[in-house]
Coordinates of C-alpha atoms in Angstrom, one line a residue:
X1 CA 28.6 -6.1 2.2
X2 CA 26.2 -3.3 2.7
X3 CA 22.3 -5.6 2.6
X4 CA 19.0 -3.5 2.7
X5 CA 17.7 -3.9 6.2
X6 CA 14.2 -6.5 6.3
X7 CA 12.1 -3.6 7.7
X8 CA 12.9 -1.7 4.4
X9 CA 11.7 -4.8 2.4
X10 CA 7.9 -5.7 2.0
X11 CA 6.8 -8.7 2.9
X12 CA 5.5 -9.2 -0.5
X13 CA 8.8 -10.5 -2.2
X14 CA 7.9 -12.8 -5.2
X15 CA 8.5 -9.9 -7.5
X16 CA 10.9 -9.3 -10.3
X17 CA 12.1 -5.7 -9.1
X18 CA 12.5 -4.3 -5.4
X19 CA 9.6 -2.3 -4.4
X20 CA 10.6 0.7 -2.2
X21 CA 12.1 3.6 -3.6
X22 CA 14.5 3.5 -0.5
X23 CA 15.0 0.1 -1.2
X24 CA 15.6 0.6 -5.3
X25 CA 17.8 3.2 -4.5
X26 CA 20.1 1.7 -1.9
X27 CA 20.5 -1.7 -3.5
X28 CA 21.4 -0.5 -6.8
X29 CA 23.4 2.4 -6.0
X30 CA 25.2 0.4 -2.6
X31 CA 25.0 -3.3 -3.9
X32 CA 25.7 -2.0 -8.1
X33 CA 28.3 0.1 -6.7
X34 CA 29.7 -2.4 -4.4
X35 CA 30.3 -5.3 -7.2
X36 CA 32.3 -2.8 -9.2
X37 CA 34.0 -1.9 -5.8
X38 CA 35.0 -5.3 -5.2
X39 CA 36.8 -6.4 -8.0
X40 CA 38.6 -2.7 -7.7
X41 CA 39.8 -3.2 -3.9
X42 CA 41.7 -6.3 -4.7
X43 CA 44.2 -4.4 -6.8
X44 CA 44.6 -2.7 -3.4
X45 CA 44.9 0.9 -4.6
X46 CA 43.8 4.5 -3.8
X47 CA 40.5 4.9 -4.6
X48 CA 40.0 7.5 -7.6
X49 CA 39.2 11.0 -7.7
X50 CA 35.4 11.7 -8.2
X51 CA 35.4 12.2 -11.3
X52 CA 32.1 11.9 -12.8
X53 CA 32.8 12.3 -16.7
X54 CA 34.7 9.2 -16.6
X55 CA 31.8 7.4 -16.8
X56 CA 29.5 7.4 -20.3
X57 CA 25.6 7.8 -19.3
X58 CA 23.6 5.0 -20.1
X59 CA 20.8 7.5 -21.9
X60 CA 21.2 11.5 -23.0
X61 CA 17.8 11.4 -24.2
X62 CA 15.5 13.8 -21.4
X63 CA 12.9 12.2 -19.5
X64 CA 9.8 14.5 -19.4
X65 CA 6.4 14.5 -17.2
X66 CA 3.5 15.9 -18.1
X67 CA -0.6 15.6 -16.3
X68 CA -3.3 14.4 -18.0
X69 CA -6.6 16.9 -17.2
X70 CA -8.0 14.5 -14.7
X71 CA -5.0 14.5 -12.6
X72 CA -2.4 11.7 -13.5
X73 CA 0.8 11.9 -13.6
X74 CA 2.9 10.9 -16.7
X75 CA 6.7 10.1 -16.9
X76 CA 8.7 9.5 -20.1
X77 CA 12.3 8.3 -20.3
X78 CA 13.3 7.6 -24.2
X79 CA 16.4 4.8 -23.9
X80 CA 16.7 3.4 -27.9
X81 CA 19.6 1.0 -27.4
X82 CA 17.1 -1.9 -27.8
X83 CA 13.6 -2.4 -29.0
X84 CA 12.2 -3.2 -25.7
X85 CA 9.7 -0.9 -23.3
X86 CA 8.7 -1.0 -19.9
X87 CA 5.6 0.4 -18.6
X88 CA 4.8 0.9 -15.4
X89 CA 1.6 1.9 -13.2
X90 CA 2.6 3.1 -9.3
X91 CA 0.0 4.1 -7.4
X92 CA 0.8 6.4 -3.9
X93 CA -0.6 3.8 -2.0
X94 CA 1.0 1.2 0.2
X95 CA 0.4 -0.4 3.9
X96 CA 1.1 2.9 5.6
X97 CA -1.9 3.7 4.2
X98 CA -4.1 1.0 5.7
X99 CA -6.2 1.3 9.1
X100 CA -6.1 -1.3 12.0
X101 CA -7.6 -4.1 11.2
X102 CA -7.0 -4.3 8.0
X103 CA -3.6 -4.9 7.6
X104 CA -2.4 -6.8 4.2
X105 CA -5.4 -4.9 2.0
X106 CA -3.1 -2.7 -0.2
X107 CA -1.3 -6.4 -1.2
X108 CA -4.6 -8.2 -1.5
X109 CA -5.9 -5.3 -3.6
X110 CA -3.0 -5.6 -6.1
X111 CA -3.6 -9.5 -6.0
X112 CA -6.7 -8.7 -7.2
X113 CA -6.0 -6.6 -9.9
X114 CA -5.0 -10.0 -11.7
X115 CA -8.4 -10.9 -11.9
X116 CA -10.2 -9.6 -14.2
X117 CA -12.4 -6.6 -15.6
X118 CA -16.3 -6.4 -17.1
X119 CA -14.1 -7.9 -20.4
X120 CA -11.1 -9.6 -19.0
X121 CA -11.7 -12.6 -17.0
X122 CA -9.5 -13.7 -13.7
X123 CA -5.8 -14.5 -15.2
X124 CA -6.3 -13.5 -18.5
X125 CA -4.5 -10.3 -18.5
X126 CA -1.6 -11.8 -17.8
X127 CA -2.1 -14.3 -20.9
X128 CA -2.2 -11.4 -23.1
X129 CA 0.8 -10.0 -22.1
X130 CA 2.4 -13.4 -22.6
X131 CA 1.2 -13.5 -26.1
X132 CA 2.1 -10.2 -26.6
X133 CA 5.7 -11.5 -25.8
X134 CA 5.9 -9.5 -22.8
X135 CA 6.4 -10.4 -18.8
X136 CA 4.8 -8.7 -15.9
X137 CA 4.5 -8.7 -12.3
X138 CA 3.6 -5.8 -9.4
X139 CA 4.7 -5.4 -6.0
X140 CA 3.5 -3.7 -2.7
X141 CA 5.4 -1.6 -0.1
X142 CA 5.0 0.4 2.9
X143 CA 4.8 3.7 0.3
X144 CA 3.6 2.5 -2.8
X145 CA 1.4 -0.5 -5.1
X146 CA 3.2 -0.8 -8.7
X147 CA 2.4 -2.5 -11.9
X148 CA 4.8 -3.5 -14.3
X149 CA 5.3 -4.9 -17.9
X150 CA 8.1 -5.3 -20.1
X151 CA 7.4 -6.0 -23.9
X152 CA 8.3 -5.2 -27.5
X153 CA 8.0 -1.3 -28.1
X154 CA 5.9 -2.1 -31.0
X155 CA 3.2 -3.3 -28.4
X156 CA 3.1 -0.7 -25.8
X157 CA -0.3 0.6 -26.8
X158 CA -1.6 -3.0 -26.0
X159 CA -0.3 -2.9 -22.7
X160 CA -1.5 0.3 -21.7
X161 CA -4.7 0.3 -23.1
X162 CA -4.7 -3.2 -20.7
X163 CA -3.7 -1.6 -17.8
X164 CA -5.7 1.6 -18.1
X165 CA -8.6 -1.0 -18.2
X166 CA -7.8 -2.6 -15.2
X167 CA -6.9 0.2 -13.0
X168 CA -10.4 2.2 -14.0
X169 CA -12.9 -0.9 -14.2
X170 CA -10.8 -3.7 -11.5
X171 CA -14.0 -5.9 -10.7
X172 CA -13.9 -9.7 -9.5
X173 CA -16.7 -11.8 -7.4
X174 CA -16.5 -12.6 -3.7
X175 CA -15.5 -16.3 -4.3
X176 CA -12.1 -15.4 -6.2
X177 CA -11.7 -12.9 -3.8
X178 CA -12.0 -16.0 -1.0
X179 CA -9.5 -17.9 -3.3
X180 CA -6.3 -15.9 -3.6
X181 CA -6.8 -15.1 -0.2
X182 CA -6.2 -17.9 0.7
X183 CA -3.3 -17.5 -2.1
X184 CA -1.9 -14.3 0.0
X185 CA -2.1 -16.3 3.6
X186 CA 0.3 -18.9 1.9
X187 CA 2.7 -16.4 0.8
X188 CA 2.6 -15.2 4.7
X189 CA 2.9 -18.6 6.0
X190 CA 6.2 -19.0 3.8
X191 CA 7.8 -16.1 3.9
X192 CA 7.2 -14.5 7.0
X193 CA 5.7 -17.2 9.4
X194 CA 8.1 -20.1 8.1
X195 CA 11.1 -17.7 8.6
X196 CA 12.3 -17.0 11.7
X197 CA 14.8 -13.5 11.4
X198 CA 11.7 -12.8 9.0
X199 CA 9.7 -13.2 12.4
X200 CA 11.5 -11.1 14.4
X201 CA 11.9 -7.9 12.2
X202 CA 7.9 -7.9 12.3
X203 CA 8.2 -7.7 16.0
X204 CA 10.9 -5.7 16.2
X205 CA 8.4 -2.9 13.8
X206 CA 5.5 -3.5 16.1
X207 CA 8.1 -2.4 18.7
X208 CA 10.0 0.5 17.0
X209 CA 7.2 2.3 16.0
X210 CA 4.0 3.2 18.1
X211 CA 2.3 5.6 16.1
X212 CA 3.6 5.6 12.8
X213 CA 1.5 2.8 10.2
X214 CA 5.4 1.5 9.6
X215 CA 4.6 -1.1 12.6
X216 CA 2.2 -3.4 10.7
X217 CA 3.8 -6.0 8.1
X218 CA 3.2 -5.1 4.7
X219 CA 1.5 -8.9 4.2
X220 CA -0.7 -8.0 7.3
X221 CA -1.3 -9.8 10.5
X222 CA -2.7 -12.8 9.7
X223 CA -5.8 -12.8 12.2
X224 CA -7.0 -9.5 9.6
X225 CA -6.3 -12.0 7.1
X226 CA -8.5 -13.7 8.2
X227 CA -11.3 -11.5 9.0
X228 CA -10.8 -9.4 5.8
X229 CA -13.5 -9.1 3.2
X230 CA -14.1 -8.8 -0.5
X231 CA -16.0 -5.2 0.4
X232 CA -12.9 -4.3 2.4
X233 CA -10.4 -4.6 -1.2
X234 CA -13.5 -2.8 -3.3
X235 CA -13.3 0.0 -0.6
X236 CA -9.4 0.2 -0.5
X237 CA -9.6 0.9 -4.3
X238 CA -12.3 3.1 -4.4
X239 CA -10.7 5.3 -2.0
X240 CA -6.9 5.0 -3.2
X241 CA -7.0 4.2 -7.1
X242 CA -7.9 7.5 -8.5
X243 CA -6.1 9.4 -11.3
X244 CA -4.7 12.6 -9.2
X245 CA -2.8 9.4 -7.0
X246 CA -1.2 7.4 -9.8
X247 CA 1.7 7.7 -12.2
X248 CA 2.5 6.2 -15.4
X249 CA 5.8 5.5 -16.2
X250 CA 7.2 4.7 -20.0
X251 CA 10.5 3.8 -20.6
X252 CA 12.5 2.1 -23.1
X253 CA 12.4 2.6 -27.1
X254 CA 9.5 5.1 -27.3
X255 CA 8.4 8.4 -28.2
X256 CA 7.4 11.2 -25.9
X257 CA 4.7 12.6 -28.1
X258 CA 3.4 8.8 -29.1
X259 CA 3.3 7.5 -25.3
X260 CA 1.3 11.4 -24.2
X261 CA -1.1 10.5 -27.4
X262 CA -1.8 6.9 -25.6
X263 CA -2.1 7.9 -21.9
X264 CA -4.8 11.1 -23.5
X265 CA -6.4 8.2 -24.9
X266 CA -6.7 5.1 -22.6
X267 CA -5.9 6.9 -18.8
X268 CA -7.5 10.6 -20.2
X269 CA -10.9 9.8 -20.4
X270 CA -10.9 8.0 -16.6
X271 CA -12.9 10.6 -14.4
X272 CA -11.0 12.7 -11.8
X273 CA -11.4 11.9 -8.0
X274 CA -10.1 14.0 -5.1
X275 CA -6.9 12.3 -3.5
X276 CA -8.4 11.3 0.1
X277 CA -6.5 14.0 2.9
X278 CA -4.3 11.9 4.7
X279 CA -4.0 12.5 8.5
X280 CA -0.5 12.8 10.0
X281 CA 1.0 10.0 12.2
X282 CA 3.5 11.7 13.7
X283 CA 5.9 9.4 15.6
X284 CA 6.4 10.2 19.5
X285 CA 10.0 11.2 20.8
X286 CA 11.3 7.7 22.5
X287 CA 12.2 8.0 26.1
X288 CA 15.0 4.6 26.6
X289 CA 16.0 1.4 25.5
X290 CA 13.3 -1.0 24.4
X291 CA 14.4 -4.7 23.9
X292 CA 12.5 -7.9 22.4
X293 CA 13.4 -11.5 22.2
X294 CA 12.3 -13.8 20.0
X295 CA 12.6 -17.5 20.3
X296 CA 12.1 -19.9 17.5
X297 CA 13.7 -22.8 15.6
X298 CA 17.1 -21.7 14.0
X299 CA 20.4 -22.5 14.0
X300 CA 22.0 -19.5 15.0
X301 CA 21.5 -16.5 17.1
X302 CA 21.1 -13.5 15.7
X303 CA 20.5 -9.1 17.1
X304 CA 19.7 -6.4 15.4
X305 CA 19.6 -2.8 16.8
X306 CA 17.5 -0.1 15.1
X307 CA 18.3 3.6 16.0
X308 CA 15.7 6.5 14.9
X309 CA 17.2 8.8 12.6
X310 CA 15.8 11.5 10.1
X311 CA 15.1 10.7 6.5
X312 CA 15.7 12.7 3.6
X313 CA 12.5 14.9 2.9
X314 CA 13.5 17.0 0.3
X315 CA 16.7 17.2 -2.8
X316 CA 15.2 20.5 -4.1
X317 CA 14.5 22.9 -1.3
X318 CA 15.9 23.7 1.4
X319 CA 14.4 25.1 4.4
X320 CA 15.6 25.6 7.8
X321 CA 13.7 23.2 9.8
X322 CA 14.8 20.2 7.0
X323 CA 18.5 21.5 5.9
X324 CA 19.8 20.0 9.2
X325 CA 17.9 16.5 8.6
X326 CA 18.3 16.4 5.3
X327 CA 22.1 16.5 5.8
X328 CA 22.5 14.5 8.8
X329 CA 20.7 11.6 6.5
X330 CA 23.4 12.0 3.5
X331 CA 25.7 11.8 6.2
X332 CA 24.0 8.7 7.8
X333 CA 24.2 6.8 4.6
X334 CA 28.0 7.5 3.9
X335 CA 28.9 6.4 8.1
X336 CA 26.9 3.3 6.8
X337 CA 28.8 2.6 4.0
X338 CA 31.8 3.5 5.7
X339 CA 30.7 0.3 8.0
X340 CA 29.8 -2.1 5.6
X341 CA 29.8 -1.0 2.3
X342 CA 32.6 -3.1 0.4
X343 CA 34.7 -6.2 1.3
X344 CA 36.9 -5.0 4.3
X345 CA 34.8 -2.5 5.8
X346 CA 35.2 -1.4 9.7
X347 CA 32.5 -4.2 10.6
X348 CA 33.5 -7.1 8.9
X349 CA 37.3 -6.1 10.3
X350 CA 36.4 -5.6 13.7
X351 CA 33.6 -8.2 14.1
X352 CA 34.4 -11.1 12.2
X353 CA 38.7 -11.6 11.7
X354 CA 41.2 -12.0 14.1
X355 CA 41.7 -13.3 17.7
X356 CA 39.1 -10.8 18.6
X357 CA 36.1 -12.1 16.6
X358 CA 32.8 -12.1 17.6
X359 CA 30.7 -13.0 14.6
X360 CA 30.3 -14.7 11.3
X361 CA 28.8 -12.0 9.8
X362 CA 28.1 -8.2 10.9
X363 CA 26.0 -5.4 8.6
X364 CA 25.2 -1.7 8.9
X365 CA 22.2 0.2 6.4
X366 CA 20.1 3.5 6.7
X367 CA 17.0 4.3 5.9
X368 CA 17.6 6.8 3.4
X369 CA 14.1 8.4 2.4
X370 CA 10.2 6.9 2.5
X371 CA 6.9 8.4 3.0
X372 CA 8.0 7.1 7.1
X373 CA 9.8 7.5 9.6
X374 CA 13.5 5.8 8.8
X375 CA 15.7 3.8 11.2
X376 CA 19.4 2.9 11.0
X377 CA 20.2 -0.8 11.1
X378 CA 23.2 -2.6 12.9
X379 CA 23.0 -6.6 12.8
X380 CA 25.1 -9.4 13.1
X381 CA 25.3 -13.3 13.7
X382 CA 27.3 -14.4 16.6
X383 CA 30.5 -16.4 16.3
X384 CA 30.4 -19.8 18.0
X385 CA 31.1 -19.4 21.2
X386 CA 29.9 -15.7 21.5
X387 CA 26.9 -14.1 22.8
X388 CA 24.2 -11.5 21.0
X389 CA 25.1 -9.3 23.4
X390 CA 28.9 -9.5 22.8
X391 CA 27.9 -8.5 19.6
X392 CA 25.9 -5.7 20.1
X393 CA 28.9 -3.9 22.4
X394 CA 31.3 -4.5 19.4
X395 CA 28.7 -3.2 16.8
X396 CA 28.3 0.2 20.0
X397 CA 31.6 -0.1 19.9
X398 CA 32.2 0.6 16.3
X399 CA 30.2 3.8 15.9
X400 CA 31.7 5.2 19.3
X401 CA 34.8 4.6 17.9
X402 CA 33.9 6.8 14.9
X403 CA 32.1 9.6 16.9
X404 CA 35.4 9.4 18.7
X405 CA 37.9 9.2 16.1
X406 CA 36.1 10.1 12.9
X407 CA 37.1 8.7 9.6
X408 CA 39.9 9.2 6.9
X409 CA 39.4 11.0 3.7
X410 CA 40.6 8.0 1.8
X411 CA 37.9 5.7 3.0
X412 CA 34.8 8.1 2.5
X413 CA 36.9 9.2 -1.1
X414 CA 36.2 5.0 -1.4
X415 CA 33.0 4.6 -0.8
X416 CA 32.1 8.0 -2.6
X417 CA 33.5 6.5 -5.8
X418 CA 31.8 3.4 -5.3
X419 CA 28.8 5.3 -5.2
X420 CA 29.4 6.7 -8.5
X421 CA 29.9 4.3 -10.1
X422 CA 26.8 2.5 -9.0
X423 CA 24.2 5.2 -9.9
X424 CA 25.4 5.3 -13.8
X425 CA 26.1 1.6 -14.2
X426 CA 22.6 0.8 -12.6
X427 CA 21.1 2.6 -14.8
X428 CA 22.2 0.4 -17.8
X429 CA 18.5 -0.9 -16.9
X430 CA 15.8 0.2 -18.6
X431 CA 13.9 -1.8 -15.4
X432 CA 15.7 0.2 -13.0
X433 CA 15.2 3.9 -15.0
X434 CA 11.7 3.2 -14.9
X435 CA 12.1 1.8 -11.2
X436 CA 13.9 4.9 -10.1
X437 CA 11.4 7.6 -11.6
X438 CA 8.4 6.2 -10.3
X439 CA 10.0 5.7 -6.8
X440 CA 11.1 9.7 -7.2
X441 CA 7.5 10.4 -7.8
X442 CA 5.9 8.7 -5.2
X443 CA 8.0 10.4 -2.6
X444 CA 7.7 14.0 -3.8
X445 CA 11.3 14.2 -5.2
X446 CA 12.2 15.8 -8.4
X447 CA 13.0 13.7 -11.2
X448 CA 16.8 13.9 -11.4
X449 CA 17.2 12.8 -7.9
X450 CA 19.3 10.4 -9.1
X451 CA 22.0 13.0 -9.9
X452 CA 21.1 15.5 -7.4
X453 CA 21.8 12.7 -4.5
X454 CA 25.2 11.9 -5.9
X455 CA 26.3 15.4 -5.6
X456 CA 24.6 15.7 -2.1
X457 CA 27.1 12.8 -1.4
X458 CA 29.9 13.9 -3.1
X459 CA 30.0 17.2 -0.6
X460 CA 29.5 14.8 2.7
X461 CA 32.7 15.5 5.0
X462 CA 34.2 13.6 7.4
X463 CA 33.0 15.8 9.8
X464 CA 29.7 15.5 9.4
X465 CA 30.0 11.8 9.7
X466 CA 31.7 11.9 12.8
X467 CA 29.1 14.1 13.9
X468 CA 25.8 11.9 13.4
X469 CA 27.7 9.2 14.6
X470 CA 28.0 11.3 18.0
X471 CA 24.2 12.4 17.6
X472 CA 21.9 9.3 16.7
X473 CA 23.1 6.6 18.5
X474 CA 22.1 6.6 21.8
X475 CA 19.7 4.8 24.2
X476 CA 16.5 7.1 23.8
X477 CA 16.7 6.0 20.0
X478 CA 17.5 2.4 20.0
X479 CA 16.1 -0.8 19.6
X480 CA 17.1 -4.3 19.9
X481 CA 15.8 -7.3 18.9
X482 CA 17.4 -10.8 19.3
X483 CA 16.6 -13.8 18.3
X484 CA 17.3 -17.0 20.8
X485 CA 17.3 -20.1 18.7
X486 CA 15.3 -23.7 19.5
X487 CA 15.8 -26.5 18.8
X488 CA 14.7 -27.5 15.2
X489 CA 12.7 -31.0 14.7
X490 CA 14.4 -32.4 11.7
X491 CA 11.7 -34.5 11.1
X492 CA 9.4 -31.4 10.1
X493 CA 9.2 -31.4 6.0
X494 CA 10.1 -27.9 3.8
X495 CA 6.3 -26.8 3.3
X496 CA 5.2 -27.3 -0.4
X497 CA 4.6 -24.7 -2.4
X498 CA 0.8 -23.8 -2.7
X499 CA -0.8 -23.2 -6.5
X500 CA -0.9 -19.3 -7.2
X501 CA 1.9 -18.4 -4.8
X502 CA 4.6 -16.0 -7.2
X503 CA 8.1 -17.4 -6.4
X504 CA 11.3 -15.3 -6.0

């Protein structure tokens, strides 16, 4: 099935929702799709006609945005089918916003917003929203640092009057900061150090990339862990939490006019701040094939090759020097799909059944849209027996064979409907409306993006995907990493979770 590349993921994962907007968009509209898909390609039929109107919206109620006078942004999507409300702080601020060495900040910083105010001691906002009956969490990304709660309707005003707080008067002293420091190095140590695929994708960034701030882990290296400060996290906020860079997003049982009456009241009065001008990073053009090997304990082998290929910049307008990249990435997500979006696809047919089989598992994804450059991601597992590099030719070997050959209207009519399906079924959530708005917003992207995308799909030919798969996969934009197992000592124990560490 189609699985979100790691470089999409942050390395911060013990959060209750995915954190990019690439990534909220491509596991529930791929993987929510996909499940319906499933249970649909055993019948073995056709797939459907795109027929949109077959399927009942979860919500007709409008979402509406509106700006506070100092500059925030707020976003309201009324859903009444329960009493429940999520609210949700995102700031545009993420580890692509960081400077070398200092890596990791942006998810220190939002560690830190845990821990207190001049009237909220360390841990005790998240005891209130406990009592209030609610659960919360926050997550950090390459693009973006987000806040969450869900809780009763009836107690939204606590919640954002709590959040407001934090976000305008965040203050904590140097020896908590030294403490869940030492909190964030164990969550590196276990998820990134203790994993060794996890591993590689962080040198295969630091490879990819040479300009753009995508190269460093979201987490951060762990020798800036080290040498980061308290002062380093106070500066990091200063500079990035300001009203004209944040959105708050309301969803759930509410009212429009109610939720604009609470942000006037808690977020209006914070003062407006200039956004900080943000240099470009543009990525240099890549001149050949650059390869990596990784060795560490594993069981198994494993390569992945990551192509360079546009992102989608814009849903809206359209101008001459984006219409061609904005396409070619629609069309890039649909040859993706087309690879390994459903049970069957061209990879798992080619790569894992038959006399001919090379691996025990094979994926494809794209990099749909981020504030970043994107990349295109082949991987697979070997088969025992085989090589990494018998599997990389047969993965080459499967999009050559489409920019040869193209592919059939039935199977991009199938992974079209799938798509469908997946955008309006996703958003039975009143998590993922929430999710999806405030991922629109930090990238620029118009609110209805959801809808807009889906018809962008609809009108992606077989042509076109034929035609990318002829025009990004070539040597000059490639990268491949493998990983070349040890030998694991059995005796070494599972390390033991540390206090403060959030699980999955």
């Amino acid at each position: 099935m189609t699985r979100i590349h790691p470089p999409a993921i942050p390395s911060d994962l013990p959060r209750a929702l995915p954190p990019t907007p690439g990534f909220a968009l491509r596991s529930a509209l791929l993987a929510g799709g996909m499940a319906l898909f499933t249970a649909a390609s055993a019948q073995s039929q056709p797939a459907a006609a795109l027929a949109p109107a077959t399927f009942p919206a979860p919500s007709a109620q409008k979402t509406e945005q509106f700006m506070l006078s100092n500059g925030m942004t707020v976003i309201v999507k009324p859903d009444r089918r329960a009493p429940t409300a999520i609210n949700m702080l995102w700031v545009r601020v993420g580890a692509m916003d960081e400077v070398d060495g200092t890596s990791g900040v942006a998810h220190v910083l939002e560690h830190m917003l845990f821990k207190g105010t001049p009237d909220l001691k360390p841990g005790e906002f998240s005891r209130r929203v406990a009592a209030l009956g609610g659960r919360e969490n926050a997550f950090t990304s390459r693009d973006s640092t987000g806040y969450f709660q869900q809780i009763p309707a009836r107690r939204l005003e606590d919640v954002m009057k709590l959040e407001a707080d934090r976000f305008a008067r965040n203050q904590w002293d140097d020896d908590e900061f030294k403490r869940e420091l030492e909190v964030v190095k164990e969550e590196r140590r276990m998820r990134t150090d203790d994993n060794p695929r996890s591993q590689l994708y962080e040198a295969l960034n630091a490879t990819v990339y040479q300009a753009s701030p995508y190269r460093r882990p979201v987490v951060g290296w762990m020798s800036d862990l080290d040498a980061m400060t308290a002062d380093d996290a106070r500066a990091f906020f200063q500079r990035w939490y300001v009203p004209a860079n944040a959105a708050v997003v309301v969803a759930g049982d509410v009212d429009p006019q109610e939720v604009r009456r609470l942000a006037e009241k808690y977020y209006g009065p914070i003062p407006a701040r200039a956004v900080p001008a943000r240099k470009p990073r543009e990525e240099p053009a890549q001149a050949g094939i650059r390869r990596i090997e990784f060795k560490a304990p594993a069981e198994q082998a494993y390569v992945t090759l990551a192509f360079k290929v546009p992102g989608l910049d814009s849903l809206a307008t359209q101008t001459p020097a984006n219409a061609q990249a904005n396409a070619d990435a629609l069309a890039l997500t649909v040859l993706s799909a087309v690879l390994d979006g459903y049970s069957g696809a061209r990879l798992d047919r080619a790569l894992t059944q038959g006399e001919g089989r090379v691996a025990d598992s094979a994926g494809s994804s794209n990099g749909l849209y981020g504030r970043g450059p994107q990349l295109f991601i082949l991987d697979g597992v070997p088969a025992q027996g085989k090589t990494p590099e018998q599997v990389e030719a047969a993965l080459r070997e499967q999009i050559a064979k489409v920019a040869r050959e193209g592919v059939s209207e039935s199977e991009l009519n199938r992974v079209k409907t799938q798509w469908v399906a997946g955008e309006v079924y996703k958003l039975d959530s009143v998590m993922n409306q929430a999710r999806e708005l405030g991922g629109y917003w930090v990238q620029g992207l118009p609110l209805d993006s959801g809808e807009r995308l889906i018809e962008r799909l609809r009108g992606v030919t077989a042509e076109q995907v034929k035609t990318v798969a002829a025009r990004y996969f070539g040597d000059d934009q490639l990268t491949v990493a493998i990983l070349r197992p040890q030998p694991i000592d059995k005796n070494r124990k599972p390390r033991a979770p540390v206090a403060g560490v959030r699980q999955d």
